[in-house]
Each structure stands twice: as C-alpha cells, then as structure tokens.
mmCIF file of C-alpha atoms in Angstrom:
data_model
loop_
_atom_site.group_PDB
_atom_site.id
_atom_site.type_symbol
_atom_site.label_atom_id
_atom_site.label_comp_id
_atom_site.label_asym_id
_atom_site.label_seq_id
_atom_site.Cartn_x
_atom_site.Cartn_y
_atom_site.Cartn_z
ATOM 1 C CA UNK A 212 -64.153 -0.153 4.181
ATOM 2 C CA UNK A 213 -60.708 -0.806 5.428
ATOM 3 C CA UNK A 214 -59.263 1.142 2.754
ATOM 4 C CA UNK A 215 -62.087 3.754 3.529
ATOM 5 C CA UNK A 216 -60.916 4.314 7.628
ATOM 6 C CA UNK A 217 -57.015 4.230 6.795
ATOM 7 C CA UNK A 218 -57.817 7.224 4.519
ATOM 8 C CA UNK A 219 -59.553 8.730 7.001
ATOM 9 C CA UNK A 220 -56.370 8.047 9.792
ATOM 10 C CA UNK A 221 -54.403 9.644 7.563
ATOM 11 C CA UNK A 222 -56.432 12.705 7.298
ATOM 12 C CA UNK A 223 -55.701 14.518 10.634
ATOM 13 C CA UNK A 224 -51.407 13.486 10.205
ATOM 14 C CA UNK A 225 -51.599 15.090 6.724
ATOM 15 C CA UNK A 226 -53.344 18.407 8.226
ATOM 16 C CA UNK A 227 -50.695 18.663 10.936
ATOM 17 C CA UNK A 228 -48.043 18.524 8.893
ATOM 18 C CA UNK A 229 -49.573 21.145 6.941
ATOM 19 C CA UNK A 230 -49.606 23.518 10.002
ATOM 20 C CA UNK A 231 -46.599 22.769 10.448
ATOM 21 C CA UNK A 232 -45.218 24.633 7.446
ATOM 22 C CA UNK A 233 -43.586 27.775 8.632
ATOM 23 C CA UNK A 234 -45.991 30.841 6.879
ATOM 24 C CA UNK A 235 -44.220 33.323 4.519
ATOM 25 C CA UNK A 236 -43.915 36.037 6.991
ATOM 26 C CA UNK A 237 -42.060 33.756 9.268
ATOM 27 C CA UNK A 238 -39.961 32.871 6.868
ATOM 28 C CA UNK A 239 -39.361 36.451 5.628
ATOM 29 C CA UNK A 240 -38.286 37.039 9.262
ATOM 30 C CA UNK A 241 -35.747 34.378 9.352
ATOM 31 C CA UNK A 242 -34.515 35.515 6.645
ATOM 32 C CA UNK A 243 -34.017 39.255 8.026
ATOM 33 C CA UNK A 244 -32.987 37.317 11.192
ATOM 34 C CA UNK A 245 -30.314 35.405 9.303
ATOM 35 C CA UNK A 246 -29.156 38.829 7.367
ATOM 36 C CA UNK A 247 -29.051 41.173 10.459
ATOM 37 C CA UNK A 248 -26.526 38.619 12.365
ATOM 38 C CA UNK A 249 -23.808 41.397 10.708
ATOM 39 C CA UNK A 250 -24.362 44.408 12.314
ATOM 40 C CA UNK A 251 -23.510 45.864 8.946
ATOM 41 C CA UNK A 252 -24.601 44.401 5.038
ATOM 42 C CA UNK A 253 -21.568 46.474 2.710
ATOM 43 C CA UNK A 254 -23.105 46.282 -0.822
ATOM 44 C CA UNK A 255 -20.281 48.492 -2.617
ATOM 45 C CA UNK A 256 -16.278 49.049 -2.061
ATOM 46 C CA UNK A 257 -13.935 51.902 -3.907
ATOM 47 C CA UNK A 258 -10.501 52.193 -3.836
ATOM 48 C CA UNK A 259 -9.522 55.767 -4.071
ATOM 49 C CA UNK A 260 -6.194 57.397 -5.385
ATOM 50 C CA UNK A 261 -5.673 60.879 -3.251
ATOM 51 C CA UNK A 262 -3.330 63.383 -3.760
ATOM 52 C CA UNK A 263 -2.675 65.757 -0.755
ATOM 53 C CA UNK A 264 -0.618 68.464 -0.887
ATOM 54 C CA UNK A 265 0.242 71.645 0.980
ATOM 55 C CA UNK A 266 1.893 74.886 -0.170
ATOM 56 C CA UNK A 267 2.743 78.120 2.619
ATOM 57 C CA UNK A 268 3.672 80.792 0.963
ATOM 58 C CA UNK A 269 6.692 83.217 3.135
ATOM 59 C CA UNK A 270 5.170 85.895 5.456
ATOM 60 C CA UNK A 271 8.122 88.919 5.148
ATOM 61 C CA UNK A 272 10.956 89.770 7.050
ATOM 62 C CA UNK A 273 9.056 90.634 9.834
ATOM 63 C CA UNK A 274 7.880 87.653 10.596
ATOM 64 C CA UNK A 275 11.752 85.842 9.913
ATOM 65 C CA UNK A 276 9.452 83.517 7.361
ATOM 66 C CA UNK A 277 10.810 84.368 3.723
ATOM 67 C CA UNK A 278 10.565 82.062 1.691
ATOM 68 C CA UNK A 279 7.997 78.545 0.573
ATOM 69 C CA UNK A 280 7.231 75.657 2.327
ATOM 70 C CA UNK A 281 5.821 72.617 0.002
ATOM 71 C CA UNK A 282 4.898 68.767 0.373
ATOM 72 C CA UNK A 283 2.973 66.193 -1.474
ATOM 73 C CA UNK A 284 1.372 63.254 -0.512
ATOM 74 C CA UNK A 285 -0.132 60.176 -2.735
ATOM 75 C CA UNK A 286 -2.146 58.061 -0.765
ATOM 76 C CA UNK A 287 -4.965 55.632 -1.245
ATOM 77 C CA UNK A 288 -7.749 55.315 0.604
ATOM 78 C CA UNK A 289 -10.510 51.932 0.740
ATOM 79 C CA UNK A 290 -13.875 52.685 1.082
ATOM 80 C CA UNK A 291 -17.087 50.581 2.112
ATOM 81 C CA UNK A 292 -20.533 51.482 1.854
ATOM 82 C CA UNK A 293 -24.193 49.770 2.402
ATOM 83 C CA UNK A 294 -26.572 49.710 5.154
ATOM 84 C CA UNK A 295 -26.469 49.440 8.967
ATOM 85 C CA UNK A 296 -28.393 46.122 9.659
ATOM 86 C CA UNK A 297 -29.264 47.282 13.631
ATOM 87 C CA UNK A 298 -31.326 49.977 12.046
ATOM 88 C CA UNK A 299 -33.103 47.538 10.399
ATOM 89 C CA UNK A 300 -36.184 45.282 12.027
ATOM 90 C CA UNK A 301 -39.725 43.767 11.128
ATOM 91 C CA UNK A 302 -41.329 46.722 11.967
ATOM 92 C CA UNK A 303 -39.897 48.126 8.968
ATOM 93 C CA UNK A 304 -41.498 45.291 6.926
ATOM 94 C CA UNK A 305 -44.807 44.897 5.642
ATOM 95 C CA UNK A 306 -46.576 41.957 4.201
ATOM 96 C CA UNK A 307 -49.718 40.922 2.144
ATOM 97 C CA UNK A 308 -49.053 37.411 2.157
ATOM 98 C CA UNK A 309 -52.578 36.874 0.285
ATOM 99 C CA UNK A 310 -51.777 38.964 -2.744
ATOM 100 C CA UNK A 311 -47.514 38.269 -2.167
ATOM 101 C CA UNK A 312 -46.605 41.670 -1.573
ATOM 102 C CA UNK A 313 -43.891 43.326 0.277
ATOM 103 C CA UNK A 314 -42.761 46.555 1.466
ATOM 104 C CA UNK A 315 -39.413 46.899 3.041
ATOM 105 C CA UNK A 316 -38.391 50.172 4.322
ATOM 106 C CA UNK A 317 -34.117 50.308 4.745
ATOM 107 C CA UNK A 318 -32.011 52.154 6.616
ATOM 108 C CA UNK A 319 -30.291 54.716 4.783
ATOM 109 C CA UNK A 320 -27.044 53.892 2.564
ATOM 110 C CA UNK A 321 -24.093 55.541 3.917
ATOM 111 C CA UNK A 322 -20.119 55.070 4.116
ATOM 112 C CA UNK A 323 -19.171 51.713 6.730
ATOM 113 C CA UNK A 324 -15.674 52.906 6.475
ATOM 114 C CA UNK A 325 -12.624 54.298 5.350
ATOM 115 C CA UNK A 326 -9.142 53.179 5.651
ATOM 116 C CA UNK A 327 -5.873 55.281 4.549
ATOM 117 C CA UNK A 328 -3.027 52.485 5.455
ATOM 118 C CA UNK A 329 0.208 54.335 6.316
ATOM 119 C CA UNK A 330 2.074 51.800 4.367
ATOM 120 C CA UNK A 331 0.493 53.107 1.628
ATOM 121 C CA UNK A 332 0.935 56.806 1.764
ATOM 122 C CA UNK A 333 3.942 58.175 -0.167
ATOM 123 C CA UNK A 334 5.901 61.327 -0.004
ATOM 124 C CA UNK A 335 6.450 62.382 -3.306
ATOM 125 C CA UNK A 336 7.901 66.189 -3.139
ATOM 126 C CA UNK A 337 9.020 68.324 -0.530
ATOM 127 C CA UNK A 338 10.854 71.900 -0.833
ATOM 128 C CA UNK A 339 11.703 74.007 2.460
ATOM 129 C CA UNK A 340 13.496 77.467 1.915
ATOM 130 C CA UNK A 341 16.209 77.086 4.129
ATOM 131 C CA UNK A 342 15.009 80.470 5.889
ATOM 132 C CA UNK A 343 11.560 77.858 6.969
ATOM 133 C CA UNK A 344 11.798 75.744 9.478
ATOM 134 C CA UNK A 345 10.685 71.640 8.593
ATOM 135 C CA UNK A 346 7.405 70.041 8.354
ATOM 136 C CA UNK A 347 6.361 68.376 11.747
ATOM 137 C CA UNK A 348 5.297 65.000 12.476
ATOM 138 C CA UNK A 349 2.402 66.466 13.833
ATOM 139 C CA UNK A 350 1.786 68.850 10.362
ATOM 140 C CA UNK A 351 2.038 66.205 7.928
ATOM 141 C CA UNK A 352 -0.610 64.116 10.354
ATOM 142 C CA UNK A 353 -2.716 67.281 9.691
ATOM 143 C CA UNK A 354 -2.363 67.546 6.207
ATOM 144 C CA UNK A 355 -3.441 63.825 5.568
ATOM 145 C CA UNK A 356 -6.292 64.546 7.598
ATOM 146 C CA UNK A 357 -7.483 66.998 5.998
ATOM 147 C CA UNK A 358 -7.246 64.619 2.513
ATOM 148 C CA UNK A 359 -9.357 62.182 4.530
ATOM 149 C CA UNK A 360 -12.097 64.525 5.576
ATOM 150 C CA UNK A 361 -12.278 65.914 1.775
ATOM 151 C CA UNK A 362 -12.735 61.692 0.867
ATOM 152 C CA UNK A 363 -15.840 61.782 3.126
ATOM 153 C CA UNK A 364 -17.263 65.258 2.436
ATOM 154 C CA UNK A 365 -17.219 64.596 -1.541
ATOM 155 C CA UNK A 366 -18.486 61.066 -0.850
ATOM 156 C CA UNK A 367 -22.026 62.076 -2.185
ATOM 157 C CA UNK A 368 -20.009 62.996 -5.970
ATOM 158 C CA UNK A 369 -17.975 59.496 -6.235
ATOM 159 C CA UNK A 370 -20.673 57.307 -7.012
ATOM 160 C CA UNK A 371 -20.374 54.465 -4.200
ATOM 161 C CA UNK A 372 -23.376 55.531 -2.215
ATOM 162 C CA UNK A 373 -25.582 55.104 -5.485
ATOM 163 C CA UNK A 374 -24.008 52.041 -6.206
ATOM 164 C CA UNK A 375 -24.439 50.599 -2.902
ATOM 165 C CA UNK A 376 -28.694 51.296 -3.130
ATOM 166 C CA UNK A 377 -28.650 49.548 -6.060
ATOM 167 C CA UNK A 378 -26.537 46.614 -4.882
ATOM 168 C CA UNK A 379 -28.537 46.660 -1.421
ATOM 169 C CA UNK A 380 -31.847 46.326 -4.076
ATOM 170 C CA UNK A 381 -30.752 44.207 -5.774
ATOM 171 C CA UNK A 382 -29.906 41.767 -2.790
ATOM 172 C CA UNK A 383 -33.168 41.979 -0.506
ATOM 173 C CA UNK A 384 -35.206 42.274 -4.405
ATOM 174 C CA UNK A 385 -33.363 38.628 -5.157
ATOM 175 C CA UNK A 386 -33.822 37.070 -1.381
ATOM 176 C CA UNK A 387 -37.428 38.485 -1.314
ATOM 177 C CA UNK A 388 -38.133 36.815 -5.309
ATOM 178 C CA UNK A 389 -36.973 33.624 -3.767
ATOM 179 C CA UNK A 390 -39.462 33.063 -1.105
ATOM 180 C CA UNK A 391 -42.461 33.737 -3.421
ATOM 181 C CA UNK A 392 -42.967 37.441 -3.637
ATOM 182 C CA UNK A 393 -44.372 38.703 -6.972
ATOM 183 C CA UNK A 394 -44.304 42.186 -5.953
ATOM 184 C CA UNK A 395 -41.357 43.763 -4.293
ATOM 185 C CA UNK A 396 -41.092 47.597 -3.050
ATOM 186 C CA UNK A 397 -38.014 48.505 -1.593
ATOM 187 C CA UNK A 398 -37.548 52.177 0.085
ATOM 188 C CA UNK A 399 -34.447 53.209 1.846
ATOM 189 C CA UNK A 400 -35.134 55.785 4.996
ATOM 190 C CA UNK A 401 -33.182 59.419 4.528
ATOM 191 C CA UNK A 402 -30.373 60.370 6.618
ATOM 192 C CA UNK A 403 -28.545 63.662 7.036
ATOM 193 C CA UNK A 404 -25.096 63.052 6.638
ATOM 194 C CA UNK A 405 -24.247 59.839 4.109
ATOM 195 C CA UNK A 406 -20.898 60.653 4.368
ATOM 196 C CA UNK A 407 -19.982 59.236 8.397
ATOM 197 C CA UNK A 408 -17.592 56.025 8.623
#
C-alpha cells in the first residue's frame, strides 16, 4: 500500500515536468529567434578579379582634342551574399507538429555587399597624347565606378546568388532535421533586383 500511494505522489510531479517540455514550435522559434539576432545570415562569398579600363578616342582639330586617351585598372572586388534575417519572422513559418512538417518561406537571396579596397586597385597602363589633357582624380573615381556597377548588374551570371540558396537550404534543412522534422520545404520569396548591396 505504501509503495502503492508513493506511486501515486509521484504521478502529478512526473506530469508537470512533462508540461514543462518546451513544444516543437517553440523550439523552432527559438531557434529562428537565436538565427535572426544577425540582421543578416551570408551563406556564400566570391572574390572577384576586375579589369576596368577606358579608351577616348581624339575628337579633330576643332575641338583641340587629337589624339587617345587610355587607362587600365585591375582591381578586386569581395562579395557576400545570403538572406536578410529582418525579412524573416514566424509568420513565414508553418508547422504540423503532428505529422513533423514544416514550411519555411525565406526572404529572397540577394548580394549583402561588395567591397573594392583601394589598396587593392592597381594602375596597370596609361597613355595620354600629349595634345590630351590628364586623367582626373575625379575620372578615374568614375571609371572604377562604373567596374563596380557592372560587378552588381552581372551578379545574376556569376553564380554566388545560386550558391547562396543552396547554402541558405542547406543550413535551415540541417537546423530544422535536428529538432525532429521528417519533412522539410523550404521556399525563398522573389525579389526584383538580387543584385543591391
């Protein structure tokens, strides 16, 4: 009988620690929680070689221009990509915990960002006919500008943004395995331009 009633104690201790135990969707948002403390998750980095160069051909005597104006740049350029994490929220998560199935909708993949050091840009070639005046400060700025913005515009060719959805899968398909999903779908939400650091 003793035996019998101790059981019996026992009974309600062992049910409330039971309830105690967080529930999978709590502990999927944790998780998210824990992730989205970056504002930013970059699943995929490049470094680029660029070569930017510029050629101005002379206008005629009229115009006291005769002659070419060339320079060339090499420069390199370090690229992130992945997901913005403040995009992201449980709202874009959805959960059969019965069946242990989730659906997680992602914000687009796009470039972070995009860094050209000036240390790292070299002058390799320039030629002014001595009829042409020299290439400003201000022109070469240009120029290497313009190298930049072809980087971001041809962003969609290099290959980083489809590595970065398959990283960014392959993360959130690992962290979602681990807490006990058997059936994963992971979408990523569209975005205009991919190409924005």
């Amino acid at each position: 009988i003793k035996n019998t009633i101790s059981a019996l104690l026992c009974l309600p201790l062992m049910f409330g620690l039971t309830s105690c135990k967080p529930s999978l969707e709590e502990r999927v948002k944790s998780e998210i929680q824990h992730v989205c403390e970056s504002t930013e998750l970059g699943t995929a980095e490049y470094t680029i070689r660029k070569v930017v160069s510029f050629k101005g051909e002379g206008k005629g005597i009229d115009y006291l221009k005769v002659g070419d104006r060339m320079i060339i740049f090499t420069c390199r350029a370090y690229l992130k990509a992945g997901i913005d994490l403040s995009k992201l929220s449980m709202d874009d998560v959805k959960i059969n915990e019965k069946a242990k199935e989730i659906t997680v909708n992602l914000p687009a993949v796009k470039l972070l960002s995009m860094n050209m050091p000036a240390e790292e840009i070299v002058l390799n070639f320039e030629k002014v006919s001595l009829t042409r005046s020299n290439f400003t400060a201000e022109e070469r700025n240009g120029f290497l500008q313009q190298g930049e913005e072809a980087i971001k515009e041809a962003v969609n060719e290099i290959g980083i943004l489809d590595d970065a959805k398959k990283n960014t899968t392959d993360f959130f398909f690992a962290m979602f395995k681990q807490l006990g999903f058997e059936t994963i779908t992971i979408n990523f939400k569209e975005e205009a331009n991919n190409g924005q650091a």
